[in-house]
Tab-separated table of N, CA and C in Angstrom:
chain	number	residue	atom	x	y	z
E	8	UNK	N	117.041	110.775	98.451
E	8	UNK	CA	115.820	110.876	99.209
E	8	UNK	C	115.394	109.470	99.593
E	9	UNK	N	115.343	109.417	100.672
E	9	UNK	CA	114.387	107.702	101.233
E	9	UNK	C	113.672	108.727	102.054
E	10	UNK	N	112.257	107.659	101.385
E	10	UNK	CA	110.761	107.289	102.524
E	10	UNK	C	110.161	106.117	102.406
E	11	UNK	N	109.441	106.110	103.893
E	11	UNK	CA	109.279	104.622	104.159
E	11	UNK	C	107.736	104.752	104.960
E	12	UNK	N	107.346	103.753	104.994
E	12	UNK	CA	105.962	103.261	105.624
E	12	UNK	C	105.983	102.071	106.260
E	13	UNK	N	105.170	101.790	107.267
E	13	UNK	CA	105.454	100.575	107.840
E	13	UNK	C	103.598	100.376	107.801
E	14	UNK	N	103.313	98.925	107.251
E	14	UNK	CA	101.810	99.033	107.243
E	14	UNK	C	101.554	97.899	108.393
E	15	UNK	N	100.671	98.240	109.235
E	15	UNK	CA	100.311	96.351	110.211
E	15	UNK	C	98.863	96.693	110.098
E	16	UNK	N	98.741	95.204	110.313
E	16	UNK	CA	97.501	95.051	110.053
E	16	UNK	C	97.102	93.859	111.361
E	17	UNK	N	95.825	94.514	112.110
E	17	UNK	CA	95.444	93.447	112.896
E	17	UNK	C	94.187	92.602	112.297
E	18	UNK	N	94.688	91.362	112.696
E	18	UNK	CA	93.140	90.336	111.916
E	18	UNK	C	92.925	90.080	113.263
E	19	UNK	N	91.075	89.833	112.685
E	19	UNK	CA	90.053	89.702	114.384
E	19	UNK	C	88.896	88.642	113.300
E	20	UNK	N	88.703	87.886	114.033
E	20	UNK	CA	86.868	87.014	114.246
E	20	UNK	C	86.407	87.458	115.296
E	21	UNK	N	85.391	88.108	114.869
E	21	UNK	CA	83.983	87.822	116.076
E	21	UNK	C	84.655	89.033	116.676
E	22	UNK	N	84.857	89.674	116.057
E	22	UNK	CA	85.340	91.329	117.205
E	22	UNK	C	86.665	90.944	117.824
E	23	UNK	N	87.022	90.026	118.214
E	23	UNK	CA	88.400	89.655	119.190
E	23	UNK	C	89.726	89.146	118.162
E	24	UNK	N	90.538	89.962	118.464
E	24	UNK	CA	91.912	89.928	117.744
E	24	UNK	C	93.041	88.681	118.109
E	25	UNK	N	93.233	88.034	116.713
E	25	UNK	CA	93.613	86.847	116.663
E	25	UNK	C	95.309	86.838	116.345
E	26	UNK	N	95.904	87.940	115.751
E	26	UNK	CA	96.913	88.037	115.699
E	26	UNK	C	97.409	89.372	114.688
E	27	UNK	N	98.225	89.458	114.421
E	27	UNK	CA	99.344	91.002	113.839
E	27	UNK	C	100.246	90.509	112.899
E	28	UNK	N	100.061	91.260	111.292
E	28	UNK	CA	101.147	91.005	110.577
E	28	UNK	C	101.549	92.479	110.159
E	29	UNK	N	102.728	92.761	109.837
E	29	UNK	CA	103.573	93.783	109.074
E	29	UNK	C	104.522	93.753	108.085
E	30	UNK	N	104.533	94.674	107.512
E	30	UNK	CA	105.944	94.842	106.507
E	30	UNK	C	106.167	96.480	106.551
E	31	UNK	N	107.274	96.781	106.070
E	31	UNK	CA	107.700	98.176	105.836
E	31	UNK	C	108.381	98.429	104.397
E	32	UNK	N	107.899	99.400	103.736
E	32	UNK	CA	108.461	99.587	102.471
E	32	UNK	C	109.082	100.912	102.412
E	33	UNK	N	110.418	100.640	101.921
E	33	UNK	CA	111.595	101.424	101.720
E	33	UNK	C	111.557	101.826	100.237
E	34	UNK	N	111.384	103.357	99.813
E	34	UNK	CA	111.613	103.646	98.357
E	34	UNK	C	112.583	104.964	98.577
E	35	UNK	N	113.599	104.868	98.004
E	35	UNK	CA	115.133	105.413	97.922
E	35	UNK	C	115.287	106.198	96.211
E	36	UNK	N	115.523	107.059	96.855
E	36	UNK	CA	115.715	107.793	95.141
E	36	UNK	C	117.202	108.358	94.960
E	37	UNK	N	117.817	107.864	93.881
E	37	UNK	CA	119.216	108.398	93.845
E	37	UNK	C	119.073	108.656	92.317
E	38	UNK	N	120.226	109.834	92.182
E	38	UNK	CA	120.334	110.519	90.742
E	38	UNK	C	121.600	109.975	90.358
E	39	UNK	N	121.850	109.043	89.403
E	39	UNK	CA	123.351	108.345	89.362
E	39	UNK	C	124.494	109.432	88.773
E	40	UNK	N	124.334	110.171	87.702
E	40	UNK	CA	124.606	110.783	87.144
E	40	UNK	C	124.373	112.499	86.923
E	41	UNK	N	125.275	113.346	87.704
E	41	UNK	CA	124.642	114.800	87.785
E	41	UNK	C	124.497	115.342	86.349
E	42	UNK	N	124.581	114.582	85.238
E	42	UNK	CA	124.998	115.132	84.030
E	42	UNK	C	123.772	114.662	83.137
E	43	UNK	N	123.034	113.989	83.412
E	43	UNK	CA	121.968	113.383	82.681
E	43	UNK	C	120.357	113.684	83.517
E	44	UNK	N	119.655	113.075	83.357
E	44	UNK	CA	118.295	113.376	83.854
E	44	UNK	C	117.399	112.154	84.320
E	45	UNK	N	118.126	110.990	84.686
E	45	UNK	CA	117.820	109.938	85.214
E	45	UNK	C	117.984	109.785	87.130
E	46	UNK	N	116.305	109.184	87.237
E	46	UNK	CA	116.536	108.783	88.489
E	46	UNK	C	116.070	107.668	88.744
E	47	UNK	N	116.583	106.995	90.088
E	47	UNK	CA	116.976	105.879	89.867
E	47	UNK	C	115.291	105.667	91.277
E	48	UNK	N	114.405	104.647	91.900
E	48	UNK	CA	113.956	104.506	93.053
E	48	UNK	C	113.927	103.234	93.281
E	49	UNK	N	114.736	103.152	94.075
E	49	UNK	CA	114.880	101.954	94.804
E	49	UNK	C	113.462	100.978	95.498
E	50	UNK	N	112.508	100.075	95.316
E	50	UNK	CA	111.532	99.404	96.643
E	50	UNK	C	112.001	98.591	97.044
E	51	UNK	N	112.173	98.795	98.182
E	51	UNK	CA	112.381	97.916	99.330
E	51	UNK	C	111.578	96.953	100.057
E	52	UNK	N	110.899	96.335	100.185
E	52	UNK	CA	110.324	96.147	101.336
E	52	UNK	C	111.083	94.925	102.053
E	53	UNK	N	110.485	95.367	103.837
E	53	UNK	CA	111.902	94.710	104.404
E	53	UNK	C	110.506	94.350	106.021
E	54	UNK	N	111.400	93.560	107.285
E	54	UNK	CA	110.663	93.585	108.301
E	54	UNK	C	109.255	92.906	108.254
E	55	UNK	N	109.389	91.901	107.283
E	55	UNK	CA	108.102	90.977	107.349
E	55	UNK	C	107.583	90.527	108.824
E	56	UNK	N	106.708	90.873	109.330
E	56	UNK	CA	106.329	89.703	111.030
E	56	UNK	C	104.721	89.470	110.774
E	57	UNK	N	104.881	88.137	111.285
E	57	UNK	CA	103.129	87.685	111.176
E	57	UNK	C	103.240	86.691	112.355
E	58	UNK	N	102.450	86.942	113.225
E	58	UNK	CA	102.169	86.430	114.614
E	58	UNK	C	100.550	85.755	114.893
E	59	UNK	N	100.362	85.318	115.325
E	59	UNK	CA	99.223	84.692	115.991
E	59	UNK	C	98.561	84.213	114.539
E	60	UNK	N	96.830	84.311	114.708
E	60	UNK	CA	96.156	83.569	113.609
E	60	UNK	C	95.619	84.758	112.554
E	61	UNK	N	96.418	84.509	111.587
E	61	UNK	CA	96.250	85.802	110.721
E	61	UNK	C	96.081	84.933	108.836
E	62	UNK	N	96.047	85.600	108.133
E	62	UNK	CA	95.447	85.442	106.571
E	62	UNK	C	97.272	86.090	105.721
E	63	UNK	N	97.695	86.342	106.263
E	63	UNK	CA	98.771	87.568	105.912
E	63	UNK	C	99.386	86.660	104.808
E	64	UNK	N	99.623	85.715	104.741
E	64	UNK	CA	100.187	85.147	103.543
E	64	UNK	C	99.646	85.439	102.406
E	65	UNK	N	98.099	85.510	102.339
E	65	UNK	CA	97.378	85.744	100.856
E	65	UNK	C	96.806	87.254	101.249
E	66	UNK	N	97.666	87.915	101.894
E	66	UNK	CA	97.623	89.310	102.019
E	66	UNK	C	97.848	89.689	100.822
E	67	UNK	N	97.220	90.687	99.877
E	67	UNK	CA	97.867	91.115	98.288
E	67	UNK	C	98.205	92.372	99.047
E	68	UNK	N	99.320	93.099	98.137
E	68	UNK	CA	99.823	94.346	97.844
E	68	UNK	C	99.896	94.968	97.007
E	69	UNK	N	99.524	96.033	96.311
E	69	UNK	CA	99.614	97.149	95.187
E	69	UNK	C	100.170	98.039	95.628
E	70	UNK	N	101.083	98.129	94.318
E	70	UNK	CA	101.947	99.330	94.354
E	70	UNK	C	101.969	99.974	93.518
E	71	UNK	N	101.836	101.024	93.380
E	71	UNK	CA	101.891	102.241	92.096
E	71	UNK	C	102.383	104.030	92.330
E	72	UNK	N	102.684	104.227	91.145
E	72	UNK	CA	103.044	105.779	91.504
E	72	UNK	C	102.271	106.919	90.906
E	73	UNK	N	101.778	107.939	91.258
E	73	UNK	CA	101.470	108.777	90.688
E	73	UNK	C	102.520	110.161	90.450
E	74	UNK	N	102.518	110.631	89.190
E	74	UNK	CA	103.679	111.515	88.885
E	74	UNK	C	103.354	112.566	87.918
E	75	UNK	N	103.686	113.670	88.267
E	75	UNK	CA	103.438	115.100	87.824
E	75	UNK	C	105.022	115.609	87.316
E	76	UNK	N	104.930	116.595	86.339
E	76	UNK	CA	105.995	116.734	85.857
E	76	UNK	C	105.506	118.727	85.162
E	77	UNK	N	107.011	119.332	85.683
E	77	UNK	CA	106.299	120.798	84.960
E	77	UNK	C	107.407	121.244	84.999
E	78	UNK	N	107.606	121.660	82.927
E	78	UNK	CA	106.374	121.782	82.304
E	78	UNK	C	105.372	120.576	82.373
E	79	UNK	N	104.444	120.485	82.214
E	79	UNK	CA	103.475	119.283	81.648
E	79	UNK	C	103.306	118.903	80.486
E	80	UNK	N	104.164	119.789	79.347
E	80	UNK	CA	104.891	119.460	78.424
E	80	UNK	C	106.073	118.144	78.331
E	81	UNK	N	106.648	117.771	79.541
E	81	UNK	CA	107.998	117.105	79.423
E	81	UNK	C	107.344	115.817	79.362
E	82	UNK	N	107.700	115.058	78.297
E	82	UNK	CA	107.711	113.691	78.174
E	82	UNK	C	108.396	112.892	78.803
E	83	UNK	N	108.704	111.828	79.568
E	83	UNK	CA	109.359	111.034	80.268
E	83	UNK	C	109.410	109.688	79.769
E	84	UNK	N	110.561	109.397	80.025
E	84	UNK	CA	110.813	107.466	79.497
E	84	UNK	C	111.094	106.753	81.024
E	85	UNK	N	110.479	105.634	80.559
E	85	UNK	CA	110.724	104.854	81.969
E	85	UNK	C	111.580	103.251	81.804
E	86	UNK	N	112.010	103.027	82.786
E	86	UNK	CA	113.189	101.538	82.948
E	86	UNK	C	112.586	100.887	83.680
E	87	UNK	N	112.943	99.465	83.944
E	87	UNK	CA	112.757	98.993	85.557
E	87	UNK	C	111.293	98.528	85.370
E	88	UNK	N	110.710	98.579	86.732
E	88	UNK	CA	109.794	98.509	87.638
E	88	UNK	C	108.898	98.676	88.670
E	89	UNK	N	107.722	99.343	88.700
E	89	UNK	CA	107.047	99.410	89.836
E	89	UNK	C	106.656	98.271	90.815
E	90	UNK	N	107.076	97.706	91.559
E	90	UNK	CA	106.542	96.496	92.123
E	90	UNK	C	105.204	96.205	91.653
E	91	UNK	N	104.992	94.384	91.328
E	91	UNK	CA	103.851	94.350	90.839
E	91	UNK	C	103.036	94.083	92.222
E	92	UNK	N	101.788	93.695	91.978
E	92	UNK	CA	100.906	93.257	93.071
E	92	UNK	C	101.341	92.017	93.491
E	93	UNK	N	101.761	92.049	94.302
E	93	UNK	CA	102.146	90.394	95.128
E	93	UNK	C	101.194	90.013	96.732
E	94	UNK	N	102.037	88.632	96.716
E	94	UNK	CA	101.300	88.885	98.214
E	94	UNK	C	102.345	88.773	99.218
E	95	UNK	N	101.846	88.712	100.071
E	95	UNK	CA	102.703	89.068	101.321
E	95	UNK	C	104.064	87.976	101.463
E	96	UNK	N	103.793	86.848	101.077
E	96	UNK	CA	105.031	85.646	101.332
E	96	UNK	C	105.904	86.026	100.188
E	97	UNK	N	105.017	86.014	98.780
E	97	UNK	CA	106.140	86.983	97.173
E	97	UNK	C	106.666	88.079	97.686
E	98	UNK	N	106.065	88.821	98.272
E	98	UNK	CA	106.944	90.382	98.438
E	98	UNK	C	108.344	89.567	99.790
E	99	UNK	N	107.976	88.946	100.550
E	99	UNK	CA	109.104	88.312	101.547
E	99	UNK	C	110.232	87.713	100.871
E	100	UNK	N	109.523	86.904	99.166
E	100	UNK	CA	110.683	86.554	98.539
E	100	UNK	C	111.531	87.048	97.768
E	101	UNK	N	110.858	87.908	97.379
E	101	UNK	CA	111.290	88.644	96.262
E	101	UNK	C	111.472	90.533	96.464
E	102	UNK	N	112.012	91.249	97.677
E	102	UNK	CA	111.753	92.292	98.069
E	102	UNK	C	112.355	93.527	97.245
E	103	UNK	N	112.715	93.273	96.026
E	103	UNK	CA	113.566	94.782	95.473
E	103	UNK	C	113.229	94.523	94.147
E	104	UNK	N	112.922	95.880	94.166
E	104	UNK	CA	112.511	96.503	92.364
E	104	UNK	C	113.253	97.924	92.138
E	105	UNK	N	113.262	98.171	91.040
E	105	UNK	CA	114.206	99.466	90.691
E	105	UNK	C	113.304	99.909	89.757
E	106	UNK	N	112.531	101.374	89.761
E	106	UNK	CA	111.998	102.203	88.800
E	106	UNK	C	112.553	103.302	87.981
E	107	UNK	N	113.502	103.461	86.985
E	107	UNK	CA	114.040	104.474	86.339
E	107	UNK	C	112.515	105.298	86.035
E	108	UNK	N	113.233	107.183	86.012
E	108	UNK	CA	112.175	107.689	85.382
E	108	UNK	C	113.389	108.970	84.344
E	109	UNK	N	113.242	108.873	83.031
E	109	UNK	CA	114.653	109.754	82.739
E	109	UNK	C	113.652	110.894	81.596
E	110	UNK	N	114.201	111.937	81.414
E	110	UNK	CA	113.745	113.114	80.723
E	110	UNK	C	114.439	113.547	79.755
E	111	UNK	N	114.368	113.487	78.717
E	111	UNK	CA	115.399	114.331	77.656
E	111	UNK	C	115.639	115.518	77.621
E	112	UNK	N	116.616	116.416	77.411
E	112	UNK	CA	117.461	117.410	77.170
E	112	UNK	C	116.168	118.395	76.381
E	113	UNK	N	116.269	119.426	76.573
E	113	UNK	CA	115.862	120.150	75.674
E	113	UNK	C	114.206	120.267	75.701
E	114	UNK	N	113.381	120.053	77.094
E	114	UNK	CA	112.121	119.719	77.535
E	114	UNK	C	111.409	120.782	78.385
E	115	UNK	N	112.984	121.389	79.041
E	115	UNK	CA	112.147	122.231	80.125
E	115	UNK	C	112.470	123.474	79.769
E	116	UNK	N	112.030	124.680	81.334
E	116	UNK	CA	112.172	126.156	80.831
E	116	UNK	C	113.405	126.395	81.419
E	117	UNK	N	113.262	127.503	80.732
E	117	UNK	CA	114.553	128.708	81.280
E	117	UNK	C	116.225	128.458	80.433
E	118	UNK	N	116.983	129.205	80.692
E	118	UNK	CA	118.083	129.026	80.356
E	118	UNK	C	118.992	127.198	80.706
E	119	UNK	N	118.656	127.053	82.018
E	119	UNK	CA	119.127	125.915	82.931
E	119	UNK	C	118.186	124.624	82.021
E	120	UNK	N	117.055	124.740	81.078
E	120	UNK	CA	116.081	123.605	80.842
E	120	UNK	C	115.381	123.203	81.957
E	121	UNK	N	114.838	123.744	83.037
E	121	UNK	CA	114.681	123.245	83.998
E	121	UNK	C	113.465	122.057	83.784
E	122	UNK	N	113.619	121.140	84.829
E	122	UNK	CA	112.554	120.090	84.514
E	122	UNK	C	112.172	119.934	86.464
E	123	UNK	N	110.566	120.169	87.052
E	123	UNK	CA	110.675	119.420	88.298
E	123	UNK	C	109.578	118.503	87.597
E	124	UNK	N	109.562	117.595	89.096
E	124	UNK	CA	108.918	116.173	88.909
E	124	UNK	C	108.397	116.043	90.464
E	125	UNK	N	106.928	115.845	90.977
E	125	UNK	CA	106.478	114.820	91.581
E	125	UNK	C	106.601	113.497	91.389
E	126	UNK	N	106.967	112.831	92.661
E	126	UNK	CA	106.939	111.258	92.106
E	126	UNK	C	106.392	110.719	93.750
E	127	UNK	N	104.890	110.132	93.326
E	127	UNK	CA	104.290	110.125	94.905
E	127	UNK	C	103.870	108.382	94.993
E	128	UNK	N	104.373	107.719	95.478
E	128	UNK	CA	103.997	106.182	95.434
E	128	UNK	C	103.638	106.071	96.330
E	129	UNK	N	102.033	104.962	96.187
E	129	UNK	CA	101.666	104.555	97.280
E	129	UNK	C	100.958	102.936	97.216
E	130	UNK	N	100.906	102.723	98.373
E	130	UNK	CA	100.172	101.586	98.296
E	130	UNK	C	98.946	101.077	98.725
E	131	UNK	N	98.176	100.008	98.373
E	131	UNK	CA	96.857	99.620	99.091
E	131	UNK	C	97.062	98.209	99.298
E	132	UNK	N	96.552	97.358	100.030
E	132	UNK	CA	95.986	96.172	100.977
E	132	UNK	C	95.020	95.663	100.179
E	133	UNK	N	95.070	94.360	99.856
E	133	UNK	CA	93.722	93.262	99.340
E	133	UNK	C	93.537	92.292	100.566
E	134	UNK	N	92.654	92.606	101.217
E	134	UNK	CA	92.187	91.233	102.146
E	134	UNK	C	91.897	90.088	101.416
E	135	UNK	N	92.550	88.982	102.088
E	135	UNK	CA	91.880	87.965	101.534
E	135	UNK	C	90.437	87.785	101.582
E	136	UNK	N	89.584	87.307	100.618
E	136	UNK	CA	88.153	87.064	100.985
E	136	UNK	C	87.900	86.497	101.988
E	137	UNK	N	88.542	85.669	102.602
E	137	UNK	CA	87.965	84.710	103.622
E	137	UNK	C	87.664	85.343	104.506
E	138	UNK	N	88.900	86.176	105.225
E	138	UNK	CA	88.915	86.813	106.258
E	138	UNK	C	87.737	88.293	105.923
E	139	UNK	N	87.297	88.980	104.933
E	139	UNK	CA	86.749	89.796	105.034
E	139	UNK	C	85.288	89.857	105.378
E	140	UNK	N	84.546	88.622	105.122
E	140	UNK	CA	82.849	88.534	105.401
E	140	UNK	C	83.115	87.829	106.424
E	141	UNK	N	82.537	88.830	107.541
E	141	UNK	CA	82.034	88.199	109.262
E	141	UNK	C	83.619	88.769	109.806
E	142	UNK	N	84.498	89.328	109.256
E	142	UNK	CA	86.107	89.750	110.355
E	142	UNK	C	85.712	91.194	110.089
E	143	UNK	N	87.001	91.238	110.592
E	143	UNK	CA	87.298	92.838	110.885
E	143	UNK	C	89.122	93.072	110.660
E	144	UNK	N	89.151	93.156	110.094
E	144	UNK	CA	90.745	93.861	109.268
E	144	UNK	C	91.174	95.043	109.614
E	145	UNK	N	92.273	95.568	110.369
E	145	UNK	CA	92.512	96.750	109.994
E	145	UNK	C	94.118	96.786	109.668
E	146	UNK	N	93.964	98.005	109.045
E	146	UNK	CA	95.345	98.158	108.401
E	146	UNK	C	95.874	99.687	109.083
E	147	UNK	N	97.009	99.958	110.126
E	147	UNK	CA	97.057	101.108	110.329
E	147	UNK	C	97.978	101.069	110.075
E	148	UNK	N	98.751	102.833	109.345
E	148	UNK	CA	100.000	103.209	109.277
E	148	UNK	C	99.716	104.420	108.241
E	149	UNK	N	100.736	105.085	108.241
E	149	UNK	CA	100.363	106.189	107.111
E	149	UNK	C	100.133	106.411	105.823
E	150	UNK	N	99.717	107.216	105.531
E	150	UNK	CA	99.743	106.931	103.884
E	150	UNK	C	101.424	107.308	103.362
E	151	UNK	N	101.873	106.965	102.423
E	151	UNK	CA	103.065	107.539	102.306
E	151	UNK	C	103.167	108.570	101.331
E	152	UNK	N	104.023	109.542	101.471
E	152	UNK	CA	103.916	110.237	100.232
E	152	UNK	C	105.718	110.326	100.399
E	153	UNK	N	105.866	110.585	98.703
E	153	UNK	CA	107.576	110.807	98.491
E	153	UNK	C	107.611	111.844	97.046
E	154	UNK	N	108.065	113.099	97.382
E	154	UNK	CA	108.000	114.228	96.298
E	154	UNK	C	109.037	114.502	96.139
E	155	UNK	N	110.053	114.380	95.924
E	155	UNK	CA	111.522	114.577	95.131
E	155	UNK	C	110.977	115.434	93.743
E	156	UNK	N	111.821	116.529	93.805
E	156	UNK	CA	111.714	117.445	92.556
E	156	UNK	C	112.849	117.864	92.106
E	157	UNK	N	113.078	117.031	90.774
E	157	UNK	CA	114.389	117.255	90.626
E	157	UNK	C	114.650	118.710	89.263
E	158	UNK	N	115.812	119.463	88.850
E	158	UNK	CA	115.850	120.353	88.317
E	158	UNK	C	117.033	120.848	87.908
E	159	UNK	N	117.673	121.398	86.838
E	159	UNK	CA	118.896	121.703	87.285
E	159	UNK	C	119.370	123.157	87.585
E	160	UNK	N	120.593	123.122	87.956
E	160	UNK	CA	120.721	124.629	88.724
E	160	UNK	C	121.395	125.214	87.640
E	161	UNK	N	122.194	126.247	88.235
E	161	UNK	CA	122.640	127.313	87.023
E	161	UNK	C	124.386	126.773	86.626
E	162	UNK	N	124.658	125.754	86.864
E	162	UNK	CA	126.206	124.569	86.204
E	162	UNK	C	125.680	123.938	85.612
E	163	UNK	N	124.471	123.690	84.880
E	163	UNK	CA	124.003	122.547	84.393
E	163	UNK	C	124.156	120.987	84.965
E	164	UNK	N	124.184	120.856	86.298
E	164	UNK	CA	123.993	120.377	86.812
E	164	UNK	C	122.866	119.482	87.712
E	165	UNK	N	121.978	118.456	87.692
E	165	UNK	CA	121.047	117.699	88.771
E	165	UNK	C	121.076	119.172	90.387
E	166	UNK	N	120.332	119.307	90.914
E	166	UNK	CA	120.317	120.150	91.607
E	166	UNK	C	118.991	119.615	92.532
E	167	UNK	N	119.348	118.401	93.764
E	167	UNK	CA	117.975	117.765	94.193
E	167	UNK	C	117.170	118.444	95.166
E	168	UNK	N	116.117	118.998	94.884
E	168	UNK	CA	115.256	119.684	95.997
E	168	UNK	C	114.122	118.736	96.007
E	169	UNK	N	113.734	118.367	97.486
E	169	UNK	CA	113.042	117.407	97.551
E	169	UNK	C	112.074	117.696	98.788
E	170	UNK	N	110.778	117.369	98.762
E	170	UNK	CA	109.664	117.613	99.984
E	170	UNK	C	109.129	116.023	100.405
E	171	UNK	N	109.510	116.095	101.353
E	171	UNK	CA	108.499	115.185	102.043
E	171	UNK	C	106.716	115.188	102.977
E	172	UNK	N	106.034	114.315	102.578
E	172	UNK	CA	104.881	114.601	102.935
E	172	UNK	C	104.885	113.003	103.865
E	173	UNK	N	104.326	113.055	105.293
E	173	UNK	CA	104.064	111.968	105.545
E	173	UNK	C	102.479	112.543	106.933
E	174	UNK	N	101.659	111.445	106.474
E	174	UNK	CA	100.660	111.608	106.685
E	174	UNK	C	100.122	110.384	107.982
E	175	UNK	N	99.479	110.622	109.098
E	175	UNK	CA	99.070	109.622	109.966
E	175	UNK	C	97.866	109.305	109.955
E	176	UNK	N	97.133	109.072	109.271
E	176	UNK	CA	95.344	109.003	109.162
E	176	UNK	C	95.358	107.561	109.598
């Protein structure tokens, strides 16, 4: 499963727009192993551009996931990394993180153990202060959503059914 977002943001003084920065973040989910209960999500972020007179360097970024799991019984172990909060020139240097999320045997229902999982990451924007008293910031692009539900089928096997949600607000 890959989903992606592309966020830009126009910076303005005084109502009139001074210039445009962007990035796009790539999160990739692969199951390495059909035999185990580990998945792997790739962040990406890629397509840095910052043009005219903009703040975008001390642009911050947060990243986090929210994740549902059912049963709501199943305990989960985690590896890796969620990207931490960086800013816009750190995320340019440093663009890839890997989040394991793995489940033990013997957690879910049915004959198969079944286990699904939401896994919905998203992100938010820190203006720099400077630019926020007396500017005007905007940030357009979608919210992202990424729901991979993973489970296994009747081989005891990973079996990936996955929904995508992508939103234009």
């Amino acid at each position: 499963m890959c989903a992606g977002i592309q966020m830009i943001q126009t910076w303005a003084r005084n109502g009139e727009p001074t210039g445009q920065s962007s990035f796009t973040l790539w999160v990739i989910s692969t199951v390495p192993d059909r035999k185990d209960r580990t998945v792997h999500y790739q962040y990406l972020f890629t397509d840095f551009k910052n043009l005219g007179r903009t703040a975008a360097g001390g642009l911050k970024v947060n990243t986090d996931v929210n994740t549902q799991s059912w049963p709501s019984s199943a305990r989960k172990r985690e590896g890796g990394s969620i990207p931490p909060t960086k800013t816009f020139n750190a995320l340019k240097t440093s663009p890839k993180y890997q989040h394991s999320v793995i489940f033990d045997a013997g957690q879910g229902r049915g004959k198969d153990d079944h286990i699904a999982m939401a896994y919905q990451p998203y992100i938010n924007i820190i203006i720099p202060p400077q630019w926020v008293q007396g500017s005007v910031v905007l940030a357009v692009g979608p919210v992202m959503g990424l729901i991979p539900q993973l489970g296994r089928d009747g081989d005891s096997r990973w079996a990936g059914r996955y929904a995508h949600r992508h939103d234009s607000r």
